[in-house]
PDB file of N, CA, C and O and ligand atoms in Angstrom:
ATOM      1  N   MET B   1       6.047  19.076  -1.272  1.00 85.00           N
ATOM      2  CA  MET B   1       4.941  18.438  -0.579  1.00 85.00           C
ATOM      3  C   MET B   1       4.273  17.441  -1.515  1.00 85.00           C
ATOM      4  O   MET B   1       4.055  17.710  -2.670  1.00 85.00           O
ATOM      5  N   MET B   2       3.973  16.288  -0.967  1.00 88.00           N
ATOM      6  CA  MET B   2       3.300  15.247  -1.745  1.00 88.00           C
ATOM      7  C   MET B   2       1.866  15.120  -1.243  1.00 88.00           C
ATOM      8  O   MET B   2       1.629  15.065  -0.033  1.00 88.00           O
ATOM      9  N   LEU B   3       0.912  15.120  -2.180  1.00 92.00           N
ATOM     10  CA  LEU B   3      -0.493  14.929  -1.821  1.00 92.00           C
ATOM     11  C   LEU B   3      -0.877  13.485  -2.068  1.00 92.00           C
ATOM     12  O   LEU B   3      -0.473  12.882  -3.053  1.00 92.00           O
ATOM     13  N   LEU B   4      -1.669  12.947  -1.182  1.00 95.00           N
ATOM     14  CA  LEU B   4      -2.202  11.602  -1.315  1.00 95.00           C
ATOM     15  C   LEU B   4      -3.710  11.708  -1.173  1.00 95.00           C
ATOM     16  O   LEU B   4      -4.205  12.409  -0.281  1.00 95.00           O
ATOM     17  N   ARG B   5      -4.436  11.039  -2.077  1.00 95.00           N
ATOM     18  CA  ARG B   5      -5.897  11.144  -2.058  1.00 95.00           C
ATOM     19  C   ARG B   5      -6.495  10.010  -1.234  1.00 95.00           C
ATOM     20  O   ARG B   5      -6.451   8.852  -1.631  1.00 95.00           O
ATOM     21  N   CYS B   6      -7.085  10.369  -0.110  1.00 96.00           N
ATOM     22  CA  CYS B   6      -7.811   9.408   0.705  1.00 96.00           C
ATOM     23  C   CYS B   6      -9.196   9.232   0.068  1.00 96.00           C
ATOM     24  O   CYS B   6      -9.840  10.227  -0.275  1.00 96.00           O
ATOM     25  N   PRO B   7      -9.680   7.996  -0.088  1.00 95.00           N
ATOM     26  CA  PRO B   7     -10.999   7.798  -0.712  1.00 95.00           C
ATOM     27  C   PRO B   7     -12.129   8.433   0.084  1.00 95.00           C
ATOM     28  O   PRO B   7     -13.185   8.732  -0.468  1.00 95.00           O
ATOM     29  N   TRP B   8     -11.925   8.673   1.381  1.00 96.00           N
ATOM     30  CA  TRP B   8     -12.988   9.225   2.218  1.00 96.00           C
ATOM     31  C   TRP B   8     -12.811  10.713   2.485  1.00 96.00           C
ATOM     32  O   TRP B   8     -13.785  11.437   2.623  1.00 96.00           O
ATOM     33  N   CYS B   9     -11.581  11.192   2.573  1.00 97.00           N
ATOM     34  CA  CYS B   9     -11.310  12.576   2.967  1.00 97.00           C
ATOM     35  C   CYS B   9     -10.838  13.464   1.817  1.00 97.00           C
ATOM     36  O   CYS B   9     -10.793  14.685   1.977  1.00 97.00           O
ATOM     37  N   GLY B  10     -10.432  12.872   0.690  1.00 96.00           N
ATOM     38  CA  GLY B  10      -9.922  13.667  -0.412  1.00 96.00           C
ATOM     39  C   GLY B  10      -8.421  13.852  -0.317  1.00 96.00           C
ATOM     40  O   GLY B  10      -7.756  13.205   0.487  1.00 96.00           O
ATOM     41  N   PRO B  11      -7.859  14.761  -1.151  1.00 95.00           N
ATOM     42  CA  PRO B  11      -6.407  14.948  -1.163  1.00 95.00           C
ATOM     43  C   PRO B  11      -5.912  15.602   0.120  1.00 95.00           C
ATOM     44  O   PRO B  11      -6.474  16.600   0.574  1.00 95.00           O
ATOM     45  N   ARG B  12      -4.860  15.022   0.704  1.00 96.00           N
ATOM     46  CA  ARG B  12      -4.262  15.529   1.946  1.00 96.00           C
ATOM     47  C   ARG B  12      -2.756  15.402   1.852  1.00 96.00           C
ATOM     48  O   ARG B  12      -2.227  14.622   1.074  1.00 96.00           O
ATOM     49  N   ASN B  13      -2.065  16.162   2.697  1.00 96.00           N
ATOM     50  CA  ASN B  13      -0.607  16.085   2.778  1.00 96.00           C
ATOM     51  C   ASN B  13      -0.205  14.675   3.213  1.00 96.00           C
ATOM     52  O   ASN B  13      -0.811  14.093   4.113  1.00 96.00           O
ATOM     53  N   VAL B  14       0.827  14.140   2.595  1.00 96.00           N
ATOM     54  CA  VAL B  14       1.247  12.765   2.885  1.00 96.00           C
ATOM     55  C   VAL B  14       1.679  12.586   4.338  1.00 96.00           C
ATOM     56  O   VAL B  14       1.682  11.469   4.856  1.00 96.00           O
ATOM     57  N   THR B  15       1.991  13.660   5.031  1.00 97.00           N
ATOM     58  CA  THR B  15       2.382  13.540   6.436  1.00 97.00           C
ATOM     59  C   THR B  15       1.222  13.075   7.316  1.00 97.00           C
ATOM     60  O   THR B  15       1.442  12.682   8.454  1.00 97.00           O
ATOM     61  N   GLU B  16      -0.016  13.133   6.802  1.00 98.00           N
ATOM     62  CA  GLU B  16      -1.165  12.646   7.567  1.00 98.00           C
ATOM     63  C   GLU B  16      -1.297  11.131   7.501  1.00 98.00           C
ATOM     64  O   GLU B  16      -2.136  10.561   8.192  1.00 98.00           O
ATOM     65  N   PHE B  17      -0.484  10.479   6.661  1.00 98.00           N
ATOM     66  CA  PHE B  17      -0.649   9.049   6.402  1.00 98.00           C
ATOM     67  C   PHE B  17       0.552   8.265   6.915  1.00 98.00           C
ATOM     68  O   PHE B  17       1.628   8.800   7.123  1.00 98.00           O
ATOM     69  N   ARG B  18       0.314   6.973   7.086  1.00 98.00           N
ATOM     70  CA  ARG B  18       1.391   6.045   7.417  1.00 98.00           C
ATOM     71  C   ARG B  18       1.452   4.985   6.328  1.00 98.00           C
ATOM     72  O   ARG B  18       0.427   4.398   5.954  1.00 98.00           O
ATOM     73  N   TYR B  19       2.644   4.773   5.799  1.00 96.00           N
ATOM     74  CA  TYR B  19       2.852   3.746   4.785  1.00 96.00           C
ATOM     75  C   TYR B  19       2.790   2.383   5.453  1.00 96.00           C
ATOM     76  O   TYR B  19       3.499   2.131   6.429  1.00 96.00           O
ATOM     77  N   VAL B  20       1.945   1.494   4.948  1.00 95.00           N
ATOM     78  CA  VAL B  20       1.815   0.149   5.515  1.00 95.00           C
ATOM     79  C   VAL B  20       2.707  -0.820   4.755  1.00 95.00           C
ATOM     80  O   VAL B  20       3.424  -1.609   5.359  1.00 95.00           O
ATOM     81  N   GLY B  21       2.672  -0.751   3.418  1.00 94.00           N
ATOM     82  CA  GLY B  21       3.536  -1.621   2.634  1.00 94.00           C
ATOM     83  C   GLY B  21       2.923  -2.000   1.308  1.00 94.00           C
ATOM     84  O   GLY B  21       1.817  -1.572   0.972  1.00 94.00           O
ATOM     85  N   GLU B  22       3.683  -2.796   0.578  1.00 94.00           N
ATOM     86  CA  GLU B  22       3.191  -3.302  -0.698  1.00 94.00           C
ATOM     87  C   GLU B  22       1.983  -4.188  -0.446  1.00 94.00           C
ATOM     88  O   GLU B  22       1.949  -4.940   0.529  1.00 94.00           O
ATOM     89  N   LYS B  23       1.021  -4.094  -1.320  1.00 92.00           N
ATOM     90  CA  LYS B  23      -0.174  -4.911  -1.163  1.00 92.00           C
ATOM     91  C   LYS B  23       0.137  -6.330  -1.619  1.00 92.00           C
ATOM     92  O   LYS B  23       0.574  -6.557  -2.737  1.00 92.00           O
ATOM     93  N   THR B  24      -0.064  -7.271  -0.705  1.00 89.00           N
ATOM     94  CA  THR B  24       0.137  -8.677  -1.020  1.00 89.00           C
ATOM     95  C   THR B  24      -1.061  -9.451  -0.509  1.00 89.00           C
ATOM     96  O   THR B  24      -1.762  -9.006   0.396  1.00 89.00           O
ATOM     97  N   SER B  25      -1.273 -10.608  -1.056  1.00 89.00           N
ATOM     98  CA  SER B  25      -2.368 -11.438  -0.574  1.00 89.00           C
ATOM     99  C   SER B  25      -1.827 -12.421   0.454  1.00 89.00           C
ATOM    100  O   SER B  25      -0.737 -12.990   0.284  1.00 89.00           O
ATOM    101  N   ARG B  26      -2.564 -12.611   1.548  1.00 92.00           N
ATOM    102  CA  ARG B  26      -2.129 -13.488   2.640  1.00 92.00           C
ATOM    103  C   ARG B  26      -2.359 -14.939   2.240  1.00 92.00           C
ATOM    104  O   ARG B  26      -3.464 -15.320   1.858  1.00 92.00           O
ATOM    105  N   PRO B  27      -1.333 -15.785   2.363  1.00 94.00           N
ATOM    106  CA  PRO B  27      -1.521 -17.194   2.008  1.00 94.00           C
ATOM    107  C   PRO B  27      -2.363 -17.912   3.056  1.00 94.00           C
ATOM    108  O   PRO B  27      -2.486 -17.466   4.189  1.00 94.00           O
ATOM    109  N   ASP B  28      -2.889 -19.035   2.682  1.00 95.00           N
ATOM    110  CA  ASP B  28      -3.714 -19.847   3.584  1.00 95.00           C
ATOM    111  C   ASP B  28      -2.804 -20.492   4.632  1.00 95.00           C
ATOM    112  O   ASP B  28      -1.915 -21.275   4.290  1.00 95.00           O
ATOM    113  N   PRO B  29      -2.992 -20.213   5.939  1.00 92.00           N
ATOM    114  CA  PRO B  29      -2.114 -20.774   6.968  1.00 92.00           C
ATOM    115  C   PRO B  29      -2.170 -22.294   7.039  1.00 92.00           C
ATOM    116  O   PRO B  29      -1.210 -22.928   7.504  1.00 92.00           O
ATOM    117  N   ALA B  30      -3.247 -22.897   6.621  1.00 95.00           N
ATOM    118  CA  ALA B  30      -3.384 -24.352   6.720  1.00 95.00           C
ATOM    119  C   ALA B  30      -2.527 -25.088   5.698  1.00 95.00           C
ATOM    120  O   ALA B  30      -2.163 -26.248   5.911  1.00 95.00           O
ATOM    121  N   THR B  31      -2.201 -24.433   4.616  1.00 96.00           N
ATOM    122  CA  THR B  31      -1.477 -25.119   3.547  1.00 96.00           C
ATOM    123  C   THR B  31      -0.130 -24.489   3.221  1.00 96.00           C
ATOM    124  O   THR B  31       0.541 -24.931   2.295  1.00 96.00           O
ATOM    125  N   THR B  32       0.280 -23.472   3.975  1.00 96.00           N
ATOM    126  CA  THR B  32       1.511 -22.748   3.654  1.00 96.00           C
ATOM    127  C   THR B  32       2.714 -23.350   4.373  1.00 96.00           C
ATOM    128  O   THR B  32       2.646 -23.674   5.548  1.00 96.00           O
ATOM    129  N   THR B  33       3.810 -23.471   3.683  1.00 96.00           N
ATOM    130  CA  THR B  33       5.057 -23.967   4.276  1.00 96.00           C
ATOM    131  C   THR B  33       5.776 -22.820   4.996  1.00 96.00           C
ATOM    132  O   THR B  33       5.496 -21.646   4.728  1.00 96.00           O
ATOM    133  N   PRO B  34       6.689 -23.120   5.912  1.00 96.00           N
ATOM    134  CA  PRO B  34       7.467 -22.057   6.579  1.00 96.00           C
ATOM    135  C   PRO B  34       8.207 -21.150   5.588  1.00 96.00           C
ATOM    136  O   PRO B  34       8.311 -19.940   5.801  1.00 96.00           O
ATOM    137  N   THR B  35       8.696 -21.710   4.521  1.00 96.00           N
ATOM    138  CA  THR B  35       9.393 -20.890   3.522  1.00 96.00           C
ATOM    139  C   THR B  35       8.431 -19.904   2.865  1.00 96.00           C
ATOM    140  O   THR B  35       8.770 -18.734   2.657  1.00 96.00           O
ATOM    141  N   GLN B  36       7.225 -20.350   2.563  1.00 95.00           N
ATOM    142  CA  GLN B  36       6.239 -19.449   1.966  1.00 95.00           C
ATOM    143  C   GLN B  36       5.827 -18.352   2.950  1.00 95.00           C
ATOM    144  O   GLN B  36       5.625 -17.207   2.563  1.00 95.00           O
ATOM    145  N   TRP B  37       5.716 -18.703   4.250  1.00 95.00           N
ATOM    146  CA  TRP B  37       5.404 -17.677   5.268  1.00 95.00           C
ATOM    147  C   TRP B  37       6.513 -16.648   5.360  1.00 95.00           C
ATOM    148  O   TRP B  37       6.264 -15.448   5.454  1.00 95.00           O
ATOM    149  N   ARG B  38       7.757 -17.112   5.377  1.00 95.00           N
ATOM    150  CA  ARG B  38       8.896 -16.190   5.443  1.00 95.00           C
ATOM    151  C   ARG B  38       8.886 -15.249   4.238  1.00 95.00           C
ATOM    152  O   ARG B  38       9.107 -14.049   4.376  1.00 95.00           O
ATOM    153  N   THR B  39       8.626 -15.786   3.067  1.00 94.00           N
ATOM    154  CA  THR B  39       8.559 -14.953   1.867  1.00 94.00           C
ATOM    155  C   THR B  39       7.425 -13.935   1.981  1.00 94.00           C
ATOM    156  O   THR B  39       7.595 -12.756   1.670  1.00 94.00           O
ATOM    157  N   TYR B  40       6.275 -14.370   2.455  1.00 93.00           N
ATOM    158  CA  TYR B  40       5.126 -13.462   2.620  1.00 93.00           C
ATOM    159  C   TYR B  40       5.447 -12.348   3.616  1.00 93.00           C
ATOM    160  O   TYR B  40       5.126 -11.182   3.388  1.00 93.00           O
ATOM    161  N   LEU B  41       6.107 -12.685   4.726  1.00 93.00           N
ATOM    162  CA  LEU B  41       6.355 -11.702   5.778  1.00 93.00           C
ATOM    163  C   LEU B  41       7.502 -10.741   5.466  1.00 93.00           C
ATOM    164  O   LEU B  41       7.442  -9.564   5.828  1.00 93.00           O
ATOM    165  N   TYR B  42       8.561 -11.225   4.815  1.00 94.00           N
ATOM    166  CA  TYR B  42       9.788 -10.418   4.727  1.00 94.00           C
ATOM    167  C   TYR B  42      10.260 -10.056   3.323  1.00 94.00           C
ATOM    168  O   TYR B  42      11.124  -9.201   3.192  1.00 94.00           O
ATOM    169  N   THR B  43       9.749 -10.686   2.294  1.00 94.00           N
ATOM    170  CA  THR B  43      10.244 -10.410   0.952  1.00 94.00           C
ATOM    171  C   THR B  43       9.308  -9.438   0.242  1.00 94.00           C
ATOM    172  O   THR B  43       8.103  -9.645   0.210  1.00 94.00           O
ATOM    173  N   ARG B  44       9.896  -8.388  -0.314  1.00 93.00           N
ATOM    174  CA  ARG B  44       9.115  -7.392  -1.044  1.00 93.00           C
ATOM    175  C   ARG B  44       9.608  -7.341  -2.484  1.00 93.00           C
ATOM    176  O   ARG B  44      10.791  -7.569  -2.763  1.00 93.00           O
ATOM    177  N   ALA B  45       8.709  -7.011  -3.389  1.00 92.00           N
ATOM    178  CA  ALA B  45       9.068  -6.949  -4.808  1.00 92.00           C
ATOM    179  C   ALA B  45       9.954  -5.737  -5.091  1.00 92.00           C
ATOM    180  O   ALA B  45      10.832  -5.780  -5.936  1.00 92.00           O
ATOM    181  N   ASN B  46       9.712  -4.605  -4.382  1.00 92.00           N
ATOM    182  CA  ASN B  46      10.496  -3.383  -4.543  1.00 92.00           C
ATOM    183  C   ASN B  46      10.629  -3.009  -6.020  1.00 92.00           C
ATOM    184  O   ASN B  46      11.728  -2.805  -6.537  1.00 92.00           O
ATOM    185  N   VAL B  47       9.496  -2.881  -6.681  1.00 93.00           N
ATOM    186  CA  VAL B  47       9.482  -2.666  -8.127  1.00 93.00           C
ATOM    187  C   VAL B  47       9.901  -1.237  -8.479  1.00 93.00           C
ATOM    188  O   VAL B  47       9.784  -0.313  -7.675  1.00 93.00           O
ATOM    189  N   PHE B  48      10.388  -1.081  -9.689  1.00 96.00           N
ATOM    190  CA  PHE B  48      10.664   0.230 -10.269  1.00 96.00           C
ATOM    191  C   PHE B  48       9.497   0.530 -11.204  1.00 96.00           C
ATOM    192  O   PHE B  48       9.354  -0.115 -12.231  1.00 96.00           O
ATOM    193  N   GLY B  49       8.645   1.443 -10.811  1.00 96.00           N
ATOM    194  CA  GLY B  49       7.467   1.750 -11.629  1.00 96.00           C
ATOM    195  C   GLY B  49       6.213   1.750 -10.767  1.00 96.00           C
ATOM    196  O   GLY B  49       6.268   2.033  -9.579  1.00 96.00           O
ATOM    197  N   TRP B  50       5.093   1.420 -11.364  1.00 96.00           N
ATOM    198  CA  TRP B  50       3.819   1.430 -10.651  1.00 96.00           C
ATOM    199  C   TRP B  50       3.705   0.218  -9.739  1.00 96.00           C
ATOM    200  O   TRP B  50       4.004  -0.902 -10.143  1.00 96.00           O
ATOM    201  N   THR B  51       3.269   0.476  -8.513  1.00 95.00           N
ATOM    202  CA  THR B  51       3.063  -0.598  -7.542  1.00 95.00           C
ATOM    203  C   THR B  51       1.826  -0.280  -6.714  1.00 95.00           C
ATOM    204  O   THR B  51       1.479   0.892  -6.521  1.00 95.00           O
ATOM    205  N   VAL B  52       1.155  -1.310  -6.239  1.00 96.00           N
ATOM    206  CA  VAL B  52      -0.027  -1.129  -5.392  1.00 96.00           C
ATOM    207  C   VAL B  52       0.413  -1.216  -3.940  1.00 96.00           C
ATOM    208  O   VAL B  52       1.087  -2.171  -3.543  1.00 96.00           O
ATOM    209  N   GLU B  53       0.053  -0.196  -3.156  1.00 96.00           N
ATOM    210  CA  GLU B  53       0.468  -0.115  -1.760  1.00 96.00           C
ATOM    211  C   GLU B  53      -0.740   0.094  -0.859  1.00 96.00           C
ATOM    212  O   GLU B  53      -1.772   0.595  -1.286  1.00 96.00           O
ATOM    213  N   THR B  54      -0.565  -0.265   0.400  1.00 96.00           N
ATOM    214  CA  THR B  54      -1.576   0.013   1.417  1.00 96.00           C
ATOM    215  C   THR B  54      -1.090   1.181   2.273  1.00 96.00           C
ATOM    216  O   THR B  54       0.063   1.215   2.688  1.00 96.00           O
ATOM    217  N   TRP B  55      -1.978   2.152   2.502  1.00 97.00           N
ATOM    218  CA  TRP B  55      -1.690   3.317   3.335  1.00 97.00           C
ATOM    219  C   TRP B  55      -2.751   3.413   4.414  1.00 97.00           C
ATOM    220  O   TRP B  55      -3.863   2.914   4.259  1.00 97.00           O
ATOM    221  N   TYR B  56      -2.404   4.084   5.501  1.00 98.00           N
ATOM    222  CA  TYR B  56      -3.301   4.269   6.638  1.00 98.00           C
ATOM    223  C   TYR B  56      -3.413   5.763   6.931  1.00 98.00           C
ATOM    224  O   TYR B  56      -2.398   6.445   7.113  1.00 98.00           O
ATOM    225  N   HIS B  57      -4.639   6.283   6.953  1.00 98.00           N
ATOM    226  CA  HIS B  57      -4.849   7.709   7.221  1.00 98.00           C
ATOM    227  C   HIS B  57      -4.879   7.914   8.737  1.00 98.00           C
ATOM    228  O   HIS B  57      -5.934   8.010   9.352  1.00 98.00           O
ATOM    229  N   SER B  58      -3.690   8.014   9.325  1.00 98.00           N
ATOM    230  CA  SER B  58      -3.553   7.971  10.780  1.00 98.00           C
ATOM    231  C   SER B  58      -4.069   9.229  11.472  1.00 98.00           C
ATOM    232  O   SER B  58      -4.529   9.161  12.608  1.00 98.00           O
ATOM    233  N   THR B  59      -4.000  10.404  10.853  1.00 97.00           N
ATOM    234  CA  THR B  59      -4.475  11.615  11.516  1.00 97.00           C
ATOM    235  C   THR B  59      -5.802  12.084  10.950  1.00 97.00           C
ATOM    236  O   THR B  59      -6.239  13.198  11.235  1.00 97.00           O
ATOM    237  N   GLY B  60      -6.442  11.238  10.171  1.00 97.00           N
ATOM    238  CA  GLY B  60      -7.732  11.592   9.578  1.00 97.00           C
ATOM    239  C   GLY B  60      -8.794  10.580   9.941  1.00 97.00           C
ATOM    240  O   GLY B  60      -9.110  10.391  11.118  1.00 97.00           O
ATOM    241  N   CYS B  61      -9.286   9.874   8.944  1.00 98.00           N
ATOM    242  CA  CYS B  61     -10.410   8.954   9.139  1.00 98.00           C
ATOM    243  C   CYS B  61      -9.999   7.602   9.714  1.00 98.00           C
ATOM    244  O   CYS B  61     -10.852   6.781  10.015  1.00 98.00           O
ATOM    245  N   ARG B  62      -8.692   7.352   9.847  1.00 98.00           N
ATOM    246  CA  ARG B  62      -8.173   6.090  10.410  1.00 98.00           C
ATOM    247  C   ARG B  62      -8.612   4.871   9.606  1.00 98.00           C
ATOM    248  O   ARG B  62      -8.894   3.816  10.162  1.00 98.00           O
ATOM    249  N   GLN B  63      -8.665   5.017   8.308  1.00 98.00           N
ATOM    250  CA  GLN B  63      -9.023   3.923   7.414  1.00 98.00           C
ATOM    251  C   GLN B  63      -7.789   3.482   6.625  1.00 98.00           C
ATOM    252  O   GLN B  63      -6.928   4.302   6.296  1.00 98.00           O
ATOM    253  N   HIS B  64      -7.730   2.185   6.323  1.00 97.00           N
ATOM    254  CA  HIS B  64      -6.715   1.652   5.421  1.00 97.00           C
ATOM    255  C   HIS B  64      -7.267   1.697   4.013  1.00 97.00           C
ATOM    256  O   HIS B  64      -8.466   1.489   3.799  1.00 97.00           O
ATOM    257  N   PHE B  65      -6.416   1.964   3.037  1.00 96.00           N
ATOM    258  CA  PHE B  65      -6.850   1.956   1.639  1.00 96.00           C
ATOM    259  C   PHE B  65      -5.650   1.643   0.751  1.00 96.00           C
ATOM    260  O   PHE B  65      -4.505   1.721   1.168  1.00 96.00           O
ATOM    261  N   SER B  66      -5.956   1.264  -0.474  1.00 96.00           N
ATOM    262  CA  SER B  66      -4.913   0.942  -1.452  1.00 96.00           C
ATOM    263  C   SER B  66      -4.802   2.069  -2.461  1.00 96.00           C
ATOM    264  O   SER B  66      -5.797   2.707  -2.813  1.00 96.00           O
ATOM    265  N   VAL B  67      -3.587   2.295  -2.916  1.00 96.00           N
ATOM    266  CA  VAL B  67      -3.330   3.299  -3.933  1.00 96.00           C
ATOM    267  C   VAL B  67      -2.193   2.793  -4.815  1.00 96.00           C
ATOM    268  O   VAL B  67      -1.339   2.029  -4.358  1.00 96.00           O
ATOM    269  N   GLU B  68      -2.221   3.176  -6.079  1.00 96.00           N
ATOM    270  CA  GLU B  68      -1.102   2.870  -6.965  1.00 96.00           C
ATOM    271  C   GLU B  68      -0.147   4.050  -6.945  1.00 96.00           C
ATOM    272  O   GLU B  68      -0.576   5.198  -7.092  1.00 96.00           O
ATOM    273  N   ARG B  69       1.144   3.782  -6.745  1.00 95.00           N
ATOM    274  CA  ARG B  69       2.157   4.849  -6.694  1.00 95.00           C
ATOM    275  C   ARG B  69       3.312   4.474  -7.609  1.00 95.00           C
ATOM    276  O   ARG B  69       3.757   3.331  -7.640  1.00 95.00           O
ATOM    277  N   HIS B  70       3.788   5.460  -8.363  1.00 96.00           N
ATOM    278  CA  HIS B  70       4.974   5.260  -9.188  1.00 96.00           C
ATOM    279  C   HIS B  70       6.189   5.524  -8.301  1.00 96.00           C
ATOM    280  O   HIS B  70       6.321   6.610  -7.723  1.00 96.00           O
ATOM    281  N   THR B  71       7.077   4.538  -8.172  1.00 95.00           N
ATOM    282  CA  THR B  71       8.168   4.638  -7.203  1.00 95.00           C
ATOM    283  C   THR B  71       9.239   5.651  -7.594  1.00 95.00           C
ATOM    284  O   THR B  71      10.019   6.066  -6.743  1.00 95.00           O
ATOM    285  N   LEU B  72       9.294   6.071  -8.839  1.00 95.00           N
ATOM    286  CA  LEU B  72      10.276   7.069  -9.247  1.00 95.00           C
ATOM    287  C   LEU B  72       9.730   8.483  -9.086  1.00 95.00           C
ATOM    288  O   LEU B  72      10.368   9.349  -8.497  1.00 95.00           O
ATOM    289  N   SER B  73       8.521   8.728  -9.574  1.00 94.00           N
ATOM    290  CA  SER B  73       7.971  10.085  -9.577  1.00 94.00           C
ATOM    291  C   SER B  73       7.063  10.374  -8.384  1.00 94.00           C
ATOM    292  O   SER B  73       6.687  11.524  -8.170  1.00 94.00           O
ATOM    293  N   ASN B  74       6.653   9.363  -7.634  1.00 93.00           N
ATOM    294  CA  ASN B  74       5.688   9.483  -6.532  1.00 93.00           C
ATOM    295  C   ASN B  74       4.308   9.932  -7.002  1.00 93.00           C
ATOM    296  O   ASN B  74       3.505  10.374  -6.182  1.00 93.00           O
ATOM    297  N   ARG B  75       4.030   9.840  -8.299  1.00 94.00           N
ATOM    298  CA  ARG B  75       2.661  10.118  -8.760  1.00 94.00           C
ATOM    299  C   ARG B  75       1.771   8.992  -8.253  1.00 94.00           C
ATOM    300  O   ARG B  75       2.208   7.838  -8.138  1.00 94.00           O
ATOM    301  N   THR B  76       0.536   9.316  -7.948  1.00 94.00           N
ATOM    302  CA  THR B  76      -0.406   8.309  -7.456  1.00 94.00           C
ATOM    303  C   THR B  76      -1.660   8.323  -8.309  1.00 94.00           C
ATOM    304  O   THR B  76      -1.961   9.312  -8.979  1.00 94.00           O
ATOM    305  N   ARG B  77      -2.360   7.212  -8.267  1.00 93.00           N
ATOM    306  CA  ARG B  77      -3.645   7.090  -8.961  1.00 93.00           C
ATOM    307  C   ARG B  77      -4.470   6.033  -8.239  1.00 93.00           C
ATOM    308  O   ARG B  77      -3.915   5.178  -7.513  1.00 93.00           O
ATOM    309  N   PRO B  78      -5.795   6.072  -8.411  1.00 89.00           N
ATOM    310  CA  PRO B  78      -6.638   5.057  -7.770  1.00 89.00           C
ATOM    311  C   PRO B  78      -6.277   3.665  -8.274  1.00 89.00           C
ATOM    312  O   PRO B  78      -5.809   3.493  -9.402  1.00 89.00           O
ATOM    313  N   VAL B  79      -6.493   2.676  -7.448  1.00 89.00           N
ATOM    314  CA  VAL B  79      -6.181   1.295  -7.805  1.00 89.00           C
ATOM    315  C   VAL B  79      -7.163   0.803  -8.857  1.00 89.00           C
ATOM    316  O   VAL B  79      -8.365   1.025  -8.741  1.00 89.00           O
ATOM    317  N   GLN B  80      -6.615   0.168  -9.886  1.00 76.00           N
ATOM    318  CA  GLN B  80      -7.460  -0.455 -10.899  1.00 76.00           C
ATOM    319  C   GLN B  80      -8.093  -1.696 -10.284  1.00 76.00           C
ATOM    320  O   GLN B  80      -7.482  -2.368  -9.469  1.00 76.00           O
ATOM    321  N   GLU B  81      -9.285  -2.035 -10.662  1.00 69.00           N
ATOM    322  CA  GLU B  81     -10.021  -3.145 -10.054  1.00 69.00           C
ATOM    323  C   GLU B  81      -9.301  -4.483 -10.210  1.00 69.00           C
ATOM    324  O   GLU B  81      -9.391  -5.334  -9.363  1.00 69.00           O
ATOM    325  N   ASN B  82      -8.568  -4.686 -11.303  1.00 62.00           N
ATOM    326  CA  ASN B  82      -7.918  -5.969 -11.544  1.00 62.00           C
ATOM    327  C   ASN B  82      -6.475  -5.998 -11.027  1.00 62.00           C
ATOM    328  O   ASN B  82      -5.737  -6.909 -11.329  1.00 62.00           O
ATOM    329  N   SER B  83      -6.040  -5.014 -10.228  1.00 49.00           N
ATOM    330  CA  SER B  83      -4.668  -4.986  -9.710  1.00 49.00           C
ATOM    331  C   SER B  83      -4.540  -5.837  -8.469  1.00 49.00           C
ATOM    332  O   SER B  83      -5.408  -5.978  -7.702  1.00 49.00           O
TER     333      SER B  83
HETATM  334 ZN1   ZN M   1      -9.153   9.701   5.268  1.00 78.05          ZN
END
């Protein structure tokens, strides 16, 4: 069983959450080319190691939040402010 810490509800079983994806910043639609949009929508870094992800607490508080997760060990930690 994997525990994930919701900032509002505390540690819960990961089955209560839905994985949204890697955290990325949305480009400005007014200045973005089609190639940049395609990269934003479909290309993922898929890193080996620590990555910042967005999760949704679907059976709890229904809030989105970010968490850092190690892709090999599934250890998690709160997001650092500069990530
Ligand atoms: Zn929650």
